[in-house]
mmCIF file of C-alpha atoms in Angstrom:
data_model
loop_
_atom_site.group_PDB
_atom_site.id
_atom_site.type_symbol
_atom_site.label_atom_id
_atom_site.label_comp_id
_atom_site.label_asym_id
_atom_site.label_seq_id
_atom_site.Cartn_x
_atom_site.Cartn_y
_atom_site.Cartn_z
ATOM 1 C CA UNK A 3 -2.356 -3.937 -12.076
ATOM 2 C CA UNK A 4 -4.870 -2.101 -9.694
ATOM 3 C CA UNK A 5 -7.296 -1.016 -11.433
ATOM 4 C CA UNK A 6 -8.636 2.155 -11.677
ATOM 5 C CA UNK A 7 -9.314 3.360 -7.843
ATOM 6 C CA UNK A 8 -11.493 5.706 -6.747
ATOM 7 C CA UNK A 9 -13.037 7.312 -3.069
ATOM 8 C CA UNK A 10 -15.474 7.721 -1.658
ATOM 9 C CA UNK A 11 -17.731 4.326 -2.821
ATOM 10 C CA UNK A 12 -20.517 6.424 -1.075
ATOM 11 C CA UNK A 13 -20.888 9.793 -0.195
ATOM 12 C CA UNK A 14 -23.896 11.668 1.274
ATOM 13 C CA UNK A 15 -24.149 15.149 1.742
ATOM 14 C CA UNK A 16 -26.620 18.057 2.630
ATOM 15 C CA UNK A 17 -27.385 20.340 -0.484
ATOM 16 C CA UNK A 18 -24.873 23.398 -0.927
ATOM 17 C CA UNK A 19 -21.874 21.157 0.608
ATOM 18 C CA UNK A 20 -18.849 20.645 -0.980
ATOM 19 C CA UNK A 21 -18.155 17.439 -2.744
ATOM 20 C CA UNK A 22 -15.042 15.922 -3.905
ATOM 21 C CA UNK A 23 -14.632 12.922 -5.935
ATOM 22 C CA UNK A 24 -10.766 11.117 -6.305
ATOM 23 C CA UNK A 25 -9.532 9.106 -8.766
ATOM 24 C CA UNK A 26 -5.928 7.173 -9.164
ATOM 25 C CA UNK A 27 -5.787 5.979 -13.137
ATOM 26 C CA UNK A 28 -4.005 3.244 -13.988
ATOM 27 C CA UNK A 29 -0.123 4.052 -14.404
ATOM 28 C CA UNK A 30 0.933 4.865 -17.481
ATOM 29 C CA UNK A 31 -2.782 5.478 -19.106
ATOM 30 C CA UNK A 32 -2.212 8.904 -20.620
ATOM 31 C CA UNK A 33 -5.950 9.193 -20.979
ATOM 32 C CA UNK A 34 -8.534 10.022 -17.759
ATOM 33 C CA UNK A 35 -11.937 10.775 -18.260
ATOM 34 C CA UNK A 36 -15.087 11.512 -15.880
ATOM 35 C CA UNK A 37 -18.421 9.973 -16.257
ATOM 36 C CA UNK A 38 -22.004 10.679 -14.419
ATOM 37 C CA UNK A 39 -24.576 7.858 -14.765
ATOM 38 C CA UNK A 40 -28.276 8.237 -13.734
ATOM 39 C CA UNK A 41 -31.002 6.444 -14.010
ATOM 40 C CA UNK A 42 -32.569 8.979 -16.577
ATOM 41 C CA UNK A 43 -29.832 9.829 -18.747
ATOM 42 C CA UNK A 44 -27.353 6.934 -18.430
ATOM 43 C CA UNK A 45 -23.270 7.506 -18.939
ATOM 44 C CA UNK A 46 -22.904 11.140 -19.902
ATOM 45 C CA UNK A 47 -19.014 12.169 -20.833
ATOM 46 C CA UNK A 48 -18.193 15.082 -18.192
ATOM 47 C CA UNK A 49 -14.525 15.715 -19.015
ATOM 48 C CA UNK A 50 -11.655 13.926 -19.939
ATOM 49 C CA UNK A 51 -7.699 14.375 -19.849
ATOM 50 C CA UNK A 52 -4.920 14.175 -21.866
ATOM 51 C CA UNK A 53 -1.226 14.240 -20.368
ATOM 52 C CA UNK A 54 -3.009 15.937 -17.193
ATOM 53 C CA UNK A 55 -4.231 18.018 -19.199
ATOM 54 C CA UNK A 56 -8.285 18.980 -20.281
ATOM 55 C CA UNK A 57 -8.978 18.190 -23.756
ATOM 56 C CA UNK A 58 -12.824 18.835 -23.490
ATOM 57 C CA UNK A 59 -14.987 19.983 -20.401
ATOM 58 C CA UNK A 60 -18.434 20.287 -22.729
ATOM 59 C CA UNK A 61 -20.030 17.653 -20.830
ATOM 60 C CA UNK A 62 -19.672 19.410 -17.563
ATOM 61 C CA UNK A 63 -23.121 20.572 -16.467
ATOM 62 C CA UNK A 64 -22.828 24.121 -15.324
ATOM 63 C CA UNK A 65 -20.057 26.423 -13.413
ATOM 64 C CA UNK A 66 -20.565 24.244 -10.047
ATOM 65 C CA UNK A 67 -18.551 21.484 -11.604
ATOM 66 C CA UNK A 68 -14.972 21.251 -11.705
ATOM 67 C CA UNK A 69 -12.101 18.528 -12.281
ATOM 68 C CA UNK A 70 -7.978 19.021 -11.629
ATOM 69 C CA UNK A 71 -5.617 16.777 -13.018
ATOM 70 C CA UNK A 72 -2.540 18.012 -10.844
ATOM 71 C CA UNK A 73 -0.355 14.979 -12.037
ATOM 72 C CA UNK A 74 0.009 11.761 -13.656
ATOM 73 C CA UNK A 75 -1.248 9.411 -10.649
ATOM 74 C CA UNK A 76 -4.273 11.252 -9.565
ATOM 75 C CA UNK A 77 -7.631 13.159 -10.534
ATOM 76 C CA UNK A 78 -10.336 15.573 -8.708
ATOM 77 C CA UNK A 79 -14.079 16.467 -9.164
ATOM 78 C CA UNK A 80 -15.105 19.071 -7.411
ATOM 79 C CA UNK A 81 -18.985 20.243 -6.974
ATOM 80 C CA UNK A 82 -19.414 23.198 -4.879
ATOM 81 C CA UNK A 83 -22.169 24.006 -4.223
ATOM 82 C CA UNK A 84 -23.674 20.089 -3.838
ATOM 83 C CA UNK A 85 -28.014 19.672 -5.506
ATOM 84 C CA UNK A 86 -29.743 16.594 -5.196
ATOM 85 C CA UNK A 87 -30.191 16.320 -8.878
ATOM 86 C CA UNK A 88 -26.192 16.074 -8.772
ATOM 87 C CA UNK A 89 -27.072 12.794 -6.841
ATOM 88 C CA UNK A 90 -25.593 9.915 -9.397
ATOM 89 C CA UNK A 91 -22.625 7.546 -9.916
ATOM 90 C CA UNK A 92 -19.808 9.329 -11.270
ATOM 91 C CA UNK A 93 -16.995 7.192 -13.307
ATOM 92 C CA UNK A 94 -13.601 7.646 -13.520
ATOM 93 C CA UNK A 95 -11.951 5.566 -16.287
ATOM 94 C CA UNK A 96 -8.255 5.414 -17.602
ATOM 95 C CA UNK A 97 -6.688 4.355 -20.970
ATOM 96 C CA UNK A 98 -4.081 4.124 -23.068
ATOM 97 C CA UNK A 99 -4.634 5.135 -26.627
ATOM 98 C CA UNK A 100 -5.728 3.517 -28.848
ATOM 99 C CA UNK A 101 -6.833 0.860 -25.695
ATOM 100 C CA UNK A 102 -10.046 0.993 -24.558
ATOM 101 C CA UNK A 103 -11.233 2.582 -21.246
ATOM 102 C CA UNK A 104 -10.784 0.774 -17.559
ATOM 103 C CA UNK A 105 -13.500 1.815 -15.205
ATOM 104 C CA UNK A 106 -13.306 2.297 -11.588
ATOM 105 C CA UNK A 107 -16.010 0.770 -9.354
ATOM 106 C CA UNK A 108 -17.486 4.707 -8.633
ATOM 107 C CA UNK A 109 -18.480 6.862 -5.990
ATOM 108 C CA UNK A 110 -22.453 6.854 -5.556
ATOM 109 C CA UNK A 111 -23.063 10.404 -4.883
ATOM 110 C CA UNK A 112 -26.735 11.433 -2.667
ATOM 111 C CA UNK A 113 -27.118 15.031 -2.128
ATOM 112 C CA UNK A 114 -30.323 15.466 0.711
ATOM 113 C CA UNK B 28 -22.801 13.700 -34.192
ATOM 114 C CA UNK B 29 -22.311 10.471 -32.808
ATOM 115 C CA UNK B 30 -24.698 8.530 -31.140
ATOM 116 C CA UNK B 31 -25.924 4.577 -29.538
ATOM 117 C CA UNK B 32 -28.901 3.142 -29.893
ATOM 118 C CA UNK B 33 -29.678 -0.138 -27.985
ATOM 119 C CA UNK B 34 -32.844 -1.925 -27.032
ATOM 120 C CA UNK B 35 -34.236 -1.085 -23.898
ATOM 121 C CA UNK B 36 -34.600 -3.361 -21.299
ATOM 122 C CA UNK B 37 -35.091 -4.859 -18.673
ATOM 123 C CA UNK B 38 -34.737 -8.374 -20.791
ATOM 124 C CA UNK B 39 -35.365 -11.552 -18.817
ATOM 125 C CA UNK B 40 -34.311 -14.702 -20.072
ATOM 126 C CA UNK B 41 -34.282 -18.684 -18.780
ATOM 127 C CA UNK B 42 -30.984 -20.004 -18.491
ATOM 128 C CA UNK B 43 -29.671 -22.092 -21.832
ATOM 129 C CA UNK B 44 -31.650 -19.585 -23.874
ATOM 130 C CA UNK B 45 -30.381 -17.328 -26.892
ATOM 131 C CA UNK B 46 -29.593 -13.874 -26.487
ATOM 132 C CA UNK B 47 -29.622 -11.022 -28.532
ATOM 133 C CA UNK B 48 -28.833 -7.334 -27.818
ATOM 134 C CA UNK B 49 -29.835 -5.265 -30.870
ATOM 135 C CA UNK B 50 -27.087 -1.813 -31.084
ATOM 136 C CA UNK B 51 -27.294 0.850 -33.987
ATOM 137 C CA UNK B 52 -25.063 3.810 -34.378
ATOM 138 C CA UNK B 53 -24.888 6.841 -35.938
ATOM 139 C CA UNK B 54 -21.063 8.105 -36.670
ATOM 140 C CA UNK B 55 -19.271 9.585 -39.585
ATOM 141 C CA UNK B 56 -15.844 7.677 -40.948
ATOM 142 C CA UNK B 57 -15.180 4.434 -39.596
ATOM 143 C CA UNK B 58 -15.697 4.311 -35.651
ATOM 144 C CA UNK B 59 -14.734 1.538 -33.338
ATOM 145 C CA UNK B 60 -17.046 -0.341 -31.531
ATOM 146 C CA UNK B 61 -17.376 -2.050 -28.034
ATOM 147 C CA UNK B 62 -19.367 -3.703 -25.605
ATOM 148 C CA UNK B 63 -19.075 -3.290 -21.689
ATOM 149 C CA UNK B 64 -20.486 -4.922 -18.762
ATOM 150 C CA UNK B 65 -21.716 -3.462 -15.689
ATOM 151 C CA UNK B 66 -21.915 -5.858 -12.610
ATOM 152 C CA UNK B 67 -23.975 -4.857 -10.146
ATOM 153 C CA UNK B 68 -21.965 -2.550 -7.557
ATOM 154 C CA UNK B 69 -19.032 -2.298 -10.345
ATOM 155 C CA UNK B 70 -17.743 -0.281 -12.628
ATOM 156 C CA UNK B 71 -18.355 -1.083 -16.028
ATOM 157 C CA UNK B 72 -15.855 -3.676 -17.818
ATOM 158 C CA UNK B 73 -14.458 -4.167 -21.084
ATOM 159 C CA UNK B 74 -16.238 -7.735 -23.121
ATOM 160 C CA UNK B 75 -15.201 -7.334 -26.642
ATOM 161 C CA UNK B 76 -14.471 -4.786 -29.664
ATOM 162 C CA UNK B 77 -14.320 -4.347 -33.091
ATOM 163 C CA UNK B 78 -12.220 -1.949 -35.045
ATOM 164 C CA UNK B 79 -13.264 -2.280 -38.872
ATOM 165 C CA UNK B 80 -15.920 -3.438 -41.197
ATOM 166 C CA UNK B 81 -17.237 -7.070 -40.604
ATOM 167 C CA UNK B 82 -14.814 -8.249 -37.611
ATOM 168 C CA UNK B 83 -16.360 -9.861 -34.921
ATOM 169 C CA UNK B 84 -15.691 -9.416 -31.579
ATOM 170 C CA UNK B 85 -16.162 -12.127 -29.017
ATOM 171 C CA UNK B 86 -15.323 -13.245 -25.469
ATOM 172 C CA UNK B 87 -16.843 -15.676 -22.903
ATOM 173 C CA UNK B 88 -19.207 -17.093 -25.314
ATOM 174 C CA UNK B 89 -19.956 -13.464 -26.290
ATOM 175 C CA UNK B 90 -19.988 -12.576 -29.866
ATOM 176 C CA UNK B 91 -21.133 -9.148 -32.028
ATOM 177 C CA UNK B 92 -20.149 -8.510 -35.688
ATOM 178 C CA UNK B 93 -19.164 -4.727 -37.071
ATOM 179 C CA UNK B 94 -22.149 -4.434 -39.562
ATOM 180 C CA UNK B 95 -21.479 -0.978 -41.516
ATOM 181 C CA UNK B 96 -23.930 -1.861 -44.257
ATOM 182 C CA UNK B 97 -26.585 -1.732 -41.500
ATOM 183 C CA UNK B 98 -24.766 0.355 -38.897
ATOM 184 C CA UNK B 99 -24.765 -2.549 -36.272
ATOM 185 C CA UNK B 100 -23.122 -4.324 -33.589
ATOM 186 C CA UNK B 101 -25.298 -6.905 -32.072
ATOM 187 C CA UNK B 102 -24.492 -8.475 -29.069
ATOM 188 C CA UNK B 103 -25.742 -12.669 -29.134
ATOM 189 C CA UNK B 104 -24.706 -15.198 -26.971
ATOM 190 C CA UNK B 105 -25.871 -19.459 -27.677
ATOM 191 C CA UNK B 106 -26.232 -20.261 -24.050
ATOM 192 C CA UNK B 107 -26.883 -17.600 -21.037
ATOM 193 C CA UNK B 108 -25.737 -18.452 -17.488
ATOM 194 C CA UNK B 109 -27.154 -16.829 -14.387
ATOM 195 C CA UNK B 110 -23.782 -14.965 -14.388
ATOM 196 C CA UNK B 111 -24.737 -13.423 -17.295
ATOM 197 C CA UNK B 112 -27.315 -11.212 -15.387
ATOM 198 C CA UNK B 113 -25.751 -7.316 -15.872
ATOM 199 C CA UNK B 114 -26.452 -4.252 -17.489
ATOM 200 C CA UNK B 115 -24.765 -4.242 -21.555
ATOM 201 C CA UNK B 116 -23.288 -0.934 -22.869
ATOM 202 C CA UNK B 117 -22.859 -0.567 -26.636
ATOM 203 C CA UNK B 118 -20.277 2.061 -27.211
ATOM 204 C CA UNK B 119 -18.937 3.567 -30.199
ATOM 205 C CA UNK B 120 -15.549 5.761 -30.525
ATOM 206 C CA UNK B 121 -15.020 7.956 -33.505
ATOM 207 C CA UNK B 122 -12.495 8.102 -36.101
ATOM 208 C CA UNK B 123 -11.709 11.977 -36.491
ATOM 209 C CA UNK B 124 -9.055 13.394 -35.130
ATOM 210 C CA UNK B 125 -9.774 14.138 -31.046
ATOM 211 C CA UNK B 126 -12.026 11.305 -31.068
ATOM 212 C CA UNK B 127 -11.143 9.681 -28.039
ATOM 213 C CA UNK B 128 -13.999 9.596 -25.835
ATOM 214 C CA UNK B 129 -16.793 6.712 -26.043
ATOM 215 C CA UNK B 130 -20.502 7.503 -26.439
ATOM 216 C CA UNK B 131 -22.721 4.783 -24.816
ATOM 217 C CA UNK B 132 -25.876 3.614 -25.460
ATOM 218 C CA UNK B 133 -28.149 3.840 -22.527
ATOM 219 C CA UNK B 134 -27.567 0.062 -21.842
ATOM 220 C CA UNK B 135 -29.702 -2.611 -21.216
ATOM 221 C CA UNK B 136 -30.053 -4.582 -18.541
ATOM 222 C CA UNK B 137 -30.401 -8.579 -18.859
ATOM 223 C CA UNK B 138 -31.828 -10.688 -16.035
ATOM 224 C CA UNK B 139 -31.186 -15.026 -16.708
ATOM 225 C CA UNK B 140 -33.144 -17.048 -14.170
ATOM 226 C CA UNK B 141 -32.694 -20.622 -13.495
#
């Protein structure tokens, strides 16, 4: 078992760049969700996935956020254009229901 | 809707000494509960659950009890090890229908010196 993997670890960009975020669940999780942590408001939900599919995208902050499931094995989130108060970690986890969520080790986002 | 409520931190704490992570929810129905670790540099890990009225969860030396006369699910361990030092996440996950996501608490992070 892998793990939940995702890339960057790091990324640093100049504001209004675009920014993309990877994950690879674990196989067979049916389950994929997105998480932002700061310092200020914690793990905030973004979106999460169902059978590749988006169950709930309330968490996502505003139109410059977006996240594709195009298949079983691997997940995108997308912010275009980049801020620096979008500078956080952001989580992907996997799971199988009822299971609880696996983590990856996240991508540490800084926006200059 | 739901929510976690944990002490805030930062708690610092000799090695050998008690520890206690105080967690309150707010949820309709019967949620579960968890606890997760965060390692420095790391995502956050599983340490133990609870799905129902007065189980305890418990792991590593870890334990926390599913209080719903109280709403709590405080985290104690007897004995803290350096290893120990990491942020704690109480989490709950609903029991409606849909409810699959976890709210956290805002964690709390736990230094043990030697």
């Amino acid at each position: 078992d892998a793990g939940v993997i995702q890339s960057p670890r790091h990324e640093v960009t100049e504001m209004g760049q675009e920014v993309t975020l990877r994950c690879k669940p674990i196989s067979g999780h049916d389950y994929l969700f997105w998480y932002r942590q700061t310092m200020m408001r914690g793990l905030e939900l973004l979106i999460y996935f169902n059978n590749n599919v988006p169950i709930d995208d309330s968490g996502m902050p505003e139109d410059r956020f977006s996240a594709k499931m195009p298949n079983a094995s691997f997940s995108t989130l997308k912010i275009q254009p980049s801020e620096p108060r979008d500078s956080a970690v952001y989580f992907c986890a996997s799971s199988l229901d009822p299971a609880p969520l696996h983590f990856g080790n996240g991508t540490r986002l800084t926006v200059t | 809707g739901n929510s976690v409520t944990q002490m805030e931190g930062p708690v610092t704490l000799s090695e050998e000494a008690f520890l206690t992570i105080n967690c309150t929810y707010t949820a309709t129905g019967y949620p579960s509960l968890f606890w997760y670790v965060q390692y420095p540099g790391e995502g956050l890990q599983l340490l133990l659950k609870a799905t129902k009225a007065d189980d305890k969860g418990s792991n590593k030396g870890f334990e926390a009890t599913y209080r719903k006369e109280t709403t709590s699910f405080h985290l104690e361990k007897g004995s803290v090890q350096v290893s120990d030092s990491a942020v704690y996440f109480c989490a709950l996950r609903g029991s409606g229908a849909g409810s699959y996501q976890l709210t956290f608490g805002k964690g709390t992070k736990l230094s043990v010196i030697p």
